[in-house]
Coordinates of C-alpha atoms in Angstrom, one line a residue:
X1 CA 14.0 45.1 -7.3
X2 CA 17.3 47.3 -7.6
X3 CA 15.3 50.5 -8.3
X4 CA 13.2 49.4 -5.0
X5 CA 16.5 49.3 -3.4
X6 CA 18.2 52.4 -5.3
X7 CA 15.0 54.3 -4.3
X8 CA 15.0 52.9 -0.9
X9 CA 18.4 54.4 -0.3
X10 CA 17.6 57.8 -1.0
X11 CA 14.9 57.5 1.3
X12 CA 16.6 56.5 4.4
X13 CA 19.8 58.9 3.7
X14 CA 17.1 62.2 3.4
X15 CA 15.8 61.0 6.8
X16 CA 19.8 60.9 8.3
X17 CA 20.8 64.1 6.8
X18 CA 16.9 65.5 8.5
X19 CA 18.0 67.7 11.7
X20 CA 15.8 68.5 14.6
X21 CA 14.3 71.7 14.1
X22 CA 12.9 74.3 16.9
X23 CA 9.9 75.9 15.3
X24 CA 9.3 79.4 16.7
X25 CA 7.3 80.0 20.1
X26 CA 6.1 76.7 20.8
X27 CA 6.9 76.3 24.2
X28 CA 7.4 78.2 27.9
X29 CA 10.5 75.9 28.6
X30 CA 13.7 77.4 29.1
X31 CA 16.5 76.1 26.4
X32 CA 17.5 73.6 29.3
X33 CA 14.5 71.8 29.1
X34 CA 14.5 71.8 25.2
X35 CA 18.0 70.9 24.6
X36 CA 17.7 67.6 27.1
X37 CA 14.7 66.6 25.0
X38 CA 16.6 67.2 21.6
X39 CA 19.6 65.5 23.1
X40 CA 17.1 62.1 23.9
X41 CA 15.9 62.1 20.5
X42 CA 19.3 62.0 18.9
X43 CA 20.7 59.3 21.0
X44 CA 17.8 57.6 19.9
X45 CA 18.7 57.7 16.1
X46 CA 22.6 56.1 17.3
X47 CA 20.4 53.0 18.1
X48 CA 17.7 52.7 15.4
X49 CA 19.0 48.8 13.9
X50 CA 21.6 48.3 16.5
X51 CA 19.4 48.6 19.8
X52 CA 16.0 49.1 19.3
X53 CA 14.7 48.9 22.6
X54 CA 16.5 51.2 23.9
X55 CA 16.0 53.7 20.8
X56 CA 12.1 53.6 21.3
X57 CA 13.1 53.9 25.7
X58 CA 15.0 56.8 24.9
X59 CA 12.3 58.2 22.4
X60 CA 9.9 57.4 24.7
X61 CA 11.6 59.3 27.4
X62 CA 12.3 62.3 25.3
X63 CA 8.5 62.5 24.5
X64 CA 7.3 62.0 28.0
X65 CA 9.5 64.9 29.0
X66 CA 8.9 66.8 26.0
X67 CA 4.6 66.6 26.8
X68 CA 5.4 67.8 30.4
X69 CA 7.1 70.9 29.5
X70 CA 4.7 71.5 26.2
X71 CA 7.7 71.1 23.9
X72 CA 5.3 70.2 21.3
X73 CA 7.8 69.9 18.4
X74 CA 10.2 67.6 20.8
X75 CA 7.4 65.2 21.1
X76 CA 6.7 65.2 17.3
X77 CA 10.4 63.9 16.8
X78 CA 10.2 61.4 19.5
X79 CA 7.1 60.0 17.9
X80 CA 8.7 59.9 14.3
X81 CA 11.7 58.4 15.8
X82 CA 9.7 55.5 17.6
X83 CA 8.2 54.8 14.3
X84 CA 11.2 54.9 12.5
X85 CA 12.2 52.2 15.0
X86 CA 9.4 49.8 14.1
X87 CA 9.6 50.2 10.4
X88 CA 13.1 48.9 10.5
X89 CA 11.6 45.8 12.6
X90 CA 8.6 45.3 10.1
X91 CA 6.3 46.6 12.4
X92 CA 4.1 48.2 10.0
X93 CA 0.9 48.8 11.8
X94 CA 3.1 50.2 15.0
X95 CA 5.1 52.6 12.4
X96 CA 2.1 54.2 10.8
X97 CA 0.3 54.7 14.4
X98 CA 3.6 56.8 15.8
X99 CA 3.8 58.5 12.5
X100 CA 0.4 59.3 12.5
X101 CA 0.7 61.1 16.2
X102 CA 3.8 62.7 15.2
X103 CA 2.1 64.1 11.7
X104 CA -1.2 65.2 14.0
X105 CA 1.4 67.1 16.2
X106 CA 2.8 68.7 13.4
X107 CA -0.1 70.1 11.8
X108 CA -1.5 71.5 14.6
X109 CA 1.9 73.8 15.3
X110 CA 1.7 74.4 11.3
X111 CA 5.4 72.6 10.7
X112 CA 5.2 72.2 7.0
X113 CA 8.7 70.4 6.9
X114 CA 8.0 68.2 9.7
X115 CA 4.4 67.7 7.9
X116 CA 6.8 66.6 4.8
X117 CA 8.7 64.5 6.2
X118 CA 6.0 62.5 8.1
X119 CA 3.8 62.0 4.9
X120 CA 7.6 61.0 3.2
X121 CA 7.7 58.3 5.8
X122 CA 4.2 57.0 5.3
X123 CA 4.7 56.6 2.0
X124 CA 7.4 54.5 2.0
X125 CA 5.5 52.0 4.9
X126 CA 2.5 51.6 2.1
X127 CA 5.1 51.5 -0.7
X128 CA 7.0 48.6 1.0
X129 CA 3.8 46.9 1.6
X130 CA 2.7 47.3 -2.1
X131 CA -0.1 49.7 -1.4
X132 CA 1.1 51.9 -4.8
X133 CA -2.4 54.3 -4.5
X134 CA -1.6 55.2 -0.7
X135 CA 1.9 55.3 -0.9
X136 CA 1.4 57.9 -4.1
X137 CA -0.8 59.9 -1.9
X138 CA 1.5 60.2 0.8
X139 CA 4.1 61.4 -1.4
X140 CA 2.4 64.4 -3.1
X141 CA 1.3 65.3 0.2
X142 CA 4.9 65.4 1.1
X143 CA 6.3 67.0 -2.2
X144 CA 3.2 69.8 -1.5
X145 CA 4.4 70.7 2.3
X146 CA 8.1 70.6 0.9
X147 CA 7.0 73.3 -1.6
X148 CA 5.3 75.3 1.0
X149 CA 8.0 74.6 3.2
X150 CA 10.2 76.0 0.3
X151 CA 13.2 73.0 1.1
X152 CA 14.6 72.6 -1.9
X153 CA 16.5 69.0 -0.9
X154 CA 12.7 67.5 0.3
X155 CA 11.1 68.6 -2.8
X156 CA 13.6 66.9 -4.6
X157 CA 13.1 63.8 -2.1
X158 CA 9.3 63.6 -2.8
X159 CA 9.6 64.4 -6.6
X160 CA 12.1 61.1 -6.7
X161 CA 9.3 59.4 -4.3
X162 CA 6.5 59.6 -6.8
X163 CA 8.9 58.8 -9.8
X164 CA 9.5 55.4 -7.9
X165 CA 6.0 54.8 -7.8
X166 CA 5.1 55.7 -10.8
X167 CA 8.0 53.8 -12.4
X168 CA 6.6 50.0 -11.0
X169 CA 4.4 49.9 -14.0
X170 CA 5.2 50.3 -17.6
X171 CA 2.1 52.1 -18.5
X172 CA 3.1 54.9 -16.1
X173 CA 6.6 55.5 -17.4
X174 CA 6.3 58.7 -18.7
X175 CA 5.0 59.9 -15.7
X176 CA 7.7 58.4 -13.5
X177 CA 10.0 60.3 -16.2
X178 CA 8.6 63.3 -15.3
X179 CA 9.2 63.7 -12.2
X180 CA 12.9 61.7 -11.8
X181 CA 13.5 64.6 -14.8
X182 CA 12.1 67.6 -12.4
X183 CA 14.5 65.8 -9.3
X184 CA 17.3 65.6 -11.5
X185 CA 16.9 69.3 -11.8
X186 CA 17.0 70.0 -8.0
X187 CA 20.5 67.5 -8.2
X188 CA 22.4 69.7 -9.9
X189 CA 21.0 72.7 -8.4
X190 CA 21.8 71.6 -4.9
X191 CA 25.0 69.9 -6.2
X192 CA 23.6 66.4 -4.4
X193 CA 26.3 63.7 -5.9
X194 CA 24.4 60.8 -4.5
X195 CA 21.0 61.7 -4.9
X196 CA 21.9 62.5 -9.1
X197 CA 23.7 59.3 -9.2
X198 CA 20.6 57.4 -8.1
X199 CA 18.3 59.2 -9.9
X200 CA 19.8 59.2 -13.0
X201 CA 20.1 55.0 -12.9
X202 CA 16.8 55.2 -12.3
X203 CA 16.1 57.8 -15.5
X204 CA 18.5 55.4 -17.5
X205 CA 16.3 52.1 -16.6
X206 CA 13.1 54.2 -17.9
X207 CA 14.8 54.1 -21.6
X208 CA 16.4 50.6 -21.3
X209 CA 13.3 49.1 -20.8
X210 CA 11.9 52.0 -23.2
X211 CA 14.4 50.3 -26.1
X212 CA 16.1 54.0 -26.3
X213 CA 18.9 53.1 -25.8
X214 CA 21.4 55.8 -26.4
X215 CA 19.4 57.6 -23.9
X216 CA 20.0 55.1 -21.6
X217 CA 23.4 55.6 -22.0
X218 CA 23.6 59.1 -21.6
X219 CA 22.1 58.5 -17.9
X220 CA 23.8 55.4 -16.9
X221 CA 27.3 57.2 -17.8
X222 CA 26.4 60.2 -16.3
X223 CA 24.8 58.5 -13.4
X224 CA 28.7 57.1 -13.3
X225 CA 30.1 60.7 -12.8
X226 CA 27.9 61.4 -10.1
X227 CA 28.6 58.6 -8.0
X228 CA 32.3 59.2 -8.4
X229 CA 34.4 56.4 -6.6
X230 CA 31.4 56.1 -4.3
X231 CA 29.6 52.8 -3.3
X232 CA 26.7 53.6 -5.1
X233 CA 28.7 53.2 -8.7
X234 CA 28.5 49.8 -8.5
X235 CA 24.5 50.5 -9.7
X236 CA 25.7 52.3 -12.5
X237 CA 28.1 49.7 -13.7
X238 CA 25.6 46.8 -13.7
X239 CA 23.5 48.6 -15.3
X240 CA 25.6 49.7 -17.9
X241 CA 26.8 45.9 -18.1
X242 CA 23.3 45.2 -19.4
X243 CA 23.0 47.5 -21.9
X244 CA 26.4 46.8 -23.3
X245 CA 25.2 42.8 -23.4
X246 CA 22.2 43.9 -25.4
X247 CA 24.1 45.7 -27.9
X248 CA 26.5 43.3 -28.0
X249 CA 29.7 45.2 -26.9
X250 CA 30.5 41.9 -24.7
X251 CA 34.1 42.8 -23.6
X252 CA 32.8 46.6 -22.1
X253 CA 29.8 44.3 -20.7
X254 CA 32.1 41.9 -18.7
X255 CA 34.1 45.1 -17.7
X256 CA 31.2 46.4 -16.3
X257 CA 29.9 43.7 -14.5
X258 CA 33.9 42.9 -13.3
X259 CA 33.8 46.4 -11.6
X260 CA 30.3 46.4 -9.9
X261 CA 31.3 42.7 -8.4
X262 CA 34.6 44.1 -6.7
X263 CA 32.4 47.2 -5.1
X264 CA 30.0 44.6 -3.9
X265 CA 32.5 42.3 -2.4
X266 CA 34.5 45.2 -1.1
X267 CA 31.5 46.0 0.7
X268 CA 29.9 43.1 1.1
X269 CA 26.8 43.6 -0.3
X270 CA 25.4 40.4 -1.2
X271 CA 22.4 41.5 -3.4
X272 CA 24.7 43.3 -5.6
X273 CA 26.9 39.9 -5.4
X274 CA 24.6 38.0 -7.0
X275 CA 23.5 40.5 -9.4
X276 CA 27.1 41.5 -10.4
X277 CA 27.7 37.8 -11.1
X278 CA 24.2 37.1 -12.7
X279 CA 25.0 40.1 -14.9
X280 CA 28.7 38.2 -16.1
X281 CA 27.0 34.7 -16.1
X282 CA 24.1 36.3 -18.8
X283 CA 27.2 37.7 -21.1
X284 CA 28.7 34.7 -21.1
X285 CA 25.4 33.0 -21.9
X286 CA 24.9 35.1 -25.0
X287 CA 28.3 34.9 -26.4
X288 CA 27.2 30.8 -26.5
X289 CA 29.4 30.3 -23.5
X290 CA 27.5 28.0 -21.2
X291 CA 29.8 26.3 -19.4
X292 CA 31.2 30.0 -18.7
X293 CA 27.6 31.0 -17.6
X294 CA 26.8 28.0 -15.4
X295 CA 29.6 28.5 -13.1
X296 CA 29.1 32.3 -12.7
X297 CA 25.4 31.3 -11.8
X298 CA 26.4 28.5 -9.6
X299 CA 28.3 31.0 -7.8
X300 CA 25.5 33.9 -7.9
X301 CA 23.0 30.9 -6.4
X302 CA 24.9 30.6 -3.0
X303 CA 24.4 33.8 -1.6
X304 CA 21.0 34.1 -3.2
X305 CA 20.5 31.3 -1.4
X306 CA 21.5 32.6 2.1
X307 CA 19.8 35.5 1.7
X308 CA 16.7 34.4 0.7
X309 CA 16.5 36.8 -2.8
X310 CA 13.7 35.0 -4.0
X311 CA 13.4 37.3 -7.6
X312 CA 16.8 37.0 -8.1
X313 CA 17.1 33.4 -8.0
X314 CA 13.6 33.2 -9.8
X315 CA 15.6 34.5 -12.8
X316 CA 18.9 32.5 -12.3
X317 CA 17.1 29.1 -12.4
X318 CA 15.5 30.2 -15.5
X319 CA 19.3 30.9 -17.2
X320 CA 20.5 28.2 -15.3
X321 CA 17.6 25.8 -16.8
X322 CA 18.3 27.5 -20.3
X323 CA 22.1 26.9 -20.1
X324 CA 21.8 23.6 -19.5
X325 CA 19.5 22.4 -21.9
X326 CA 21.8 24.2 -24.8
X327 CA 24.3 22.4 -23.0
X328 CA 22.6 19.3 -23.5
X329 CA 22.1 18.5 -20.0
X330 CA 18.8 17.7 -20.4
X331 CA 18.3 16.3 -16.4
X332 CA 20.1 19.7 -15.0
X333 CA 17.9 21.4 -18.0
X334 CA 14.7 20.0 -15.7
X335 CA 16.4 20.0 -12.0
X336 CA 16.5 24.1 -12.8
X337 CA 13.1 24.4 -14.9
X338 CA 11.6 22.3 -11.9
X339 CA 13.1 25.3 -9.2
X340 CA 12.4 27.3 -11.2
X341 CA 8.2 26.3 -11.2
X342 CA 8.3 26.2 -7.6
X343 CA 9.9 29.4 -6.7
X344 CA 7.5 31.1 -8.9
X345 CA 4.6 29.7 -7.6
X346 CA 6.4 30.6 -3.7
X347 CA 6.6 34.1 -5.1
X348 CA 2.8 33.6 -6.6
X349 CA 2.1 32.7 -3.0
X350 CA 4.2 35.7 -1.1
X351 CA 2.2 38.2 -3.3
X352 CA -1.5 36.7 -2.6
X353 CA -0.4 36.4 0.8
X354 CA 1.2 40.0 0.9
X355 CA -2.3 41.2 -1.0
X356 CA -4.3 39.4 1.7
X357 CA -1.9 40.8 4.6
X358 CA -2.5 44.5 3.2
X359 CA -6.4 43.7 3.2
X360 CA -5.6 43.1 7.4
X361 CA -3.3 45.5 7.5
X362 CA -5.8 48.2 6.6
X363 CA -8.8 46.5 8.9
X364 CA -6.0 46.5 11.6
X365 CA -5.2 50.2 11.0
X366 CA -9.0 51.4 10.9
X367 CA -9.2 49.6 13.6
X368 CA -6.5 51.1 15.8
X369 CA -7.7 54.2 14.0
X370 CA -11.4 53.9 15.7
X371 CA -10.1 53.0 19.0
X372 CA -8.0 56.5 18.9
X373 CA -10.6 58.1 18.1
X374 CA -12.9 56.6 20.5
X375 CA -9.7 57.6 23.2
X376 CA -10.2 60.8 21.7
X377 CA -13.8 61.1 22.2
X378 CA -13.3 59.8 25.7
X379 CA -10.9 62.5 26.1
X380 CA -12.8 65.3 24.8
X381 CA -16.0 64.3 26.8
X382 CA -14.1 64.3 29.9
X383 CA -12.6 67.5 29.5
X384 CA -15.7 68.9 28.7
X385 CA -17.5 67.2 32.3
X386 CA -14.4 68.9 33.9
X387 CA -14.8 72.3 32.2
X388 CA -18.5 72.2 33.6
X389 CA -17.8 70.7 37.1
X390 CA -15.4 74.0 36.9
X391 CA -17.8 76.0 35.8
X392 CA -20.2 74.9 37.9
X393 CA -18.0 75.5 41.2
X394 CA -17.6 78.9 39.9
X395 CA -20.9 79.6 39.1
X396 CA -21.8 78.3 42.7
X397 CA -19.2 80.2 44.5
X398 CA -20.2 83.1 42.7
X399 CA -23.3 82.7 43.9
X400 CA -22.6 82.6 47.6
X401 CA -20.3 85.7 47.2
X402 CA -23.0 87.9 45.7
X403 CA -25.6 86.3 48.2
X404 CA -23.2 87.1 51.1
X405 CA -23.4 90.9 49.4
X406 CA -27.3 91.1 49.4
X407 CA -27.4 90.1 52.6
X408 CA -24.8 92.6 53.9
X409 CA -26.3 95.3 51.7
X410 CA -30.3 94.6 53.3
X411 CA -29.0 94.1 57.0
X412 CA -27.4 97.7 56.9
X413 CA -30.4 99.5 55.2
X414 CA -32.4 97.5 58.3
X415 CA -29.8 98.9 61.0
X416 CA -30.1 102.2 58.8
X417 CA -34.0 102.0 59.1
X418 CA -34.1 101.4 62.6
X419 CA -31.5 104.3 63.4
X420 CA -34.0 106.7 61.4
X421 CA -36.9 105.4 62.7
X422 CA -35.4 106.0 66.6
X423 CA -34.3 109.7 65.4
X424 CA -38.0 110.4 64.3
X425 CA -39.5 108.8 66.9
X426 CA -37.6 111.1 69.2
X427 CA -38.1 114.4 67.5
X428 CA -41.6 113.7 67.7
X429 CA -41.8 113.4 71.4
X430 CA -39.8 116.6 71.4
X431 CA -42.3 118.3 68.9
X432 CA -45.2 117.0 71.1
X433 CA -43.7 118.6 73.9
X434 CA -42.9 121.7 72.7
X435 CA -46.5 121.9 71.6
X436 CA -47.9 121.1 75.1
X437 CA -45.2 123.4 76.5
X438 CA -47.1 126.4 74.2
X439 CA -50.3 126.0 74.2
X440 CA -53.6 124.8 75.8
X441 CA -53.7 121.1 76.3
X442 CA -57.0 120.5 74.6
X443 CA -56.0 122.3 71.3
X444 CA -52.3 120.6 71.5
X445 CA -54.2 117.1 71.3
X446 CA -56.9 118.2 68.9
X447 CA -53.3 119.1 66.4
X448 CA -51.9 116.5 66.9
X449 CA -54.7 114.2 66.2
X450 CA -56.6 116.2 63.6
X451 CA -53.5 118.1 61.8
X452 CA -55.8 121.6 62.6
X453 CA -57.4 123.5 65.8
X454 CA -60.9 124.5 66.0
X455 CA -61.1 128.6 67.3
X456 CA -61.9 128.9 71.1
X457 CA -63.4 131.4 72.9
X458 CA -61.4 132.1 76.4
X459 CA -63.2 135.1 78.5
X460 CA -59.4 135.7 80.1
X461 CA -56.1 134.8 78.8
X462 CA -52.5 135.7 78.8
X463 CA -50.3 136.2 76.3
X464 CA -46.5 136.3 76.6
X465 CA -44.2 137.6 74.2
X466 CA -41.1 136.4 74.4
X467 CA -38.1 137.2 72.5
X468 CA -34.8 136.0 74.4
X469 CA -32.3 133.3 73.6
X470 CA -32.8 129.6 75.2
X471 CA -36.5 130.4 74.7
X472 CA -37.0 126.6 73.5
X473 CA -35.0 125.2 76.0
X474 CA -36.9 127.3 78.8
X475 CA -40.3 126.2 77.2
X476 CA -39.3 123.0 77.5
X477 CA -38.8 122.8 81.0
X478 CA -42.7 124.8 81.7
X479 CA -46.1 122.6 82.2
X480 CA -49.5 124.3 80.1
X481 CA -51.1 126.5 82.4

């Protein structure tokens, strides 16, 4: 549960310290337009827990705006923010479909850190819902867009991601190992106090539970260093409060837990309350001092109580049962084994239950998933009837156009036709006349109706010889004789 927690931390403080990015040439807005959009989506994040309505109204808005002016990486934001929104309210199935949007609109303007940090926050929906396979995947797809993406603090994110997966089960240790060792790297590299300090209580568990302990040690103390006077010590001090108890060193074990309880209560934090004083009340316990131990668990069971920490108090009515039947108090002894029973079987119950929710979870989600795709489809199909109602209309218009031309183009070779046709038909009367105008009238006809004249005999004719200007002209004007 505290490694959950631990891990759960670094996950929420990589998506705070996350700035809006402008990817290059996205968008025909002017920095006006873009800048209101980026200003939405940051208000937005001011009211994530403390007024989500009006975070997912002003994400909303931002996106709206962001889609009108083609701002394609605004509306990726608003998306993930709107998500973000319904993770913190447990609104799983409503998380993963804004998530998904925003990842689509990321991949398709090639944003490998806003790819990242999309397949970061999937992750952590599945891995909250116990889906360890999915919530892996997710996370070396984000640690493989953080390494294209060449961001050294994501990498170090998703490498830290995997480790807490890997790190549920004991068979997959060395694995989880491997990559909190590669993150631990990245720490110190990027000189990331908090993120080492987590990392290295999580290293540190590996070998406690490994039996190394002087390993253990090592990471727990240096874990320590990192965290400084931080909040986050308080992890390192419980945890070194249980190794001391198991080797025994029971004064530098109560220390421990002493100074991880004052951090908690300082802050308030009531998980690490009951853990702090779980972790004094089990010293106690082992030194043989039960009274000692039953009223630091008495103490640790009213907050678990109130806050419903089921594992928690799981364990505490076991030590409590335990304490009391070395105590002698054999009807507290069953009271505690007896709470103890039940709350295991309620956690038995959570965990069917959570196994059956995840089985309706993913029906729900392919189902959500069909019906966007089915939108989709819808989508496409009507796009494509309006590309060929376009096309159409063009093709039609077109038509008329070049249709107008034919018809343009055949009524002037007809007025062309007729114009030629009038000019011969005029120079032929004047070629008819000319020919009358020259010769006999019988041998004018017989040329023009035979193309040739057959030789006549004449006993007397007259020939004039003419060789004077406006002869045609005066030709014209003369009958045959």
């Amino acid at each position: 549960m505290k490694l959950k927690r631990v891990f759960f931390c670094l996950y929420i403080l990589s998506v705070s310290l996350y700035g809006l990015t402008q990817t290059k040439a996205q968008s025909t807005a002017g920095e006006g337009d873009t800048a209101l959009v980026n200003t939405l989506i940051q208000q937005s994040k001011e009211y994530f827990t403390s007024d989500p309505e009006k975070a997912i109204d002003l994400s909303t808005q931002a996106k709206n705006f962001a889609e009108k002016i083609h701002f394609s990486n605004g509306a990726a934001y608003a998306l993930k923010n709107i998500g973000i929104v319904y993770y913190f309210q447990g609104k799983h199935l409503e998380a993963l479909n804004n998530y998904s949007q925003s990842l689509k609109i990321f991949e398709e303007i090639k944003d490998n850190i806003g790819i990242a940090n999309l397949y970061s926050n999937i992750g952590v929906v599945y891995y909250d819902r116990g889906d360890d396979a999915k919530a892996l995947e997710n996370y070396l797809q984000s640690l493989k867009f953080s390494e294209l993406a060449g961001d050294k603090f994501r990498i170090l994110t998703a490498l830290n991601n995997v480790g807490a997966v890997y790190n549920i089960k004991t068979a997959t240790y060395d694995k989880a190992l491997e990559y909190y060792l590669k993150a631990l790297q990245l720490c110190e590299e990027l000189n990331k106090k908090e993120e080492l300090g987590a990392i290295c209580v999580n290293i540190g568990s590996i070998y406690f539970e490994k039996n190394d302990d002087e390993k253990a040690l090592f990471y727990f103390n240096k874990s320590l260093k990192a965290y400084g006077n931080s909040e986050g010590s308080l992890n390192s001090y419980n945890a070194l409060g249980k190794l001391y108890k198991k080797e025994a060193e029971y004064d530098l074990a109560l220390k421990s837990h002493d100074q991880a309880l004052a951090i908690a209560e300082k802050l308030n934090n009531k998980i690490s309350i009951v853990q702090s004083l779980m972790g004094v009340g089990n010293v106690y316990k082992d030194q043989g001092n039960n009274r000692a131990a039953l009223l630091y668990f008495k103490k640790a069971e009213i907050p678990a109580i109130e806050i419903q920490a089921n594992h928690e108090l799981k364990d505490l009515y076991q030590e409590m049962a335990s304490a009391y039947s070395k105590a002698g108090d054999y009807s507290n002894a069953f009271k505690y084994q007896t709470l103890f029973s039940n709350i295991k079987d309620t956690l038995y119950n959570v965990d069917t239950d959570k196994k059956l929710g995840t089985l309706q979870f993913d029906f729900d989600l392919q189902k959500k998933q069909s019906e966007i795709n089915l939108l989709t489809k819808d989508n496409a199909l009507n796009e494509l009837e309006l590309k060929r109602q376009k096309f159409a209309k063009t093709a039609l218009g077109s038509g008329l156009v070049l249709v107008f031309f034919i018809t343009l183009l055949i009524f002037r070779n007809y007025r062309n036709k007729v114009k030629v046709n009038k000019l011969l038909d005029s120079q032929k009367a004047q070629i008819e006349q000319l020919l009358l105008n020259i010769l006999p009238a019988e041998v004018a006809t017989e040329l023009q109706s035979k193309g040739q004249a057959t030789p006549r005999y004449y006993e007397q004719a007259s020939v004039l010889f003419t060789d004077f200007v406006g002869f045609t002209r005066i030709a014209d004007s003369l009958s045959p004789q």
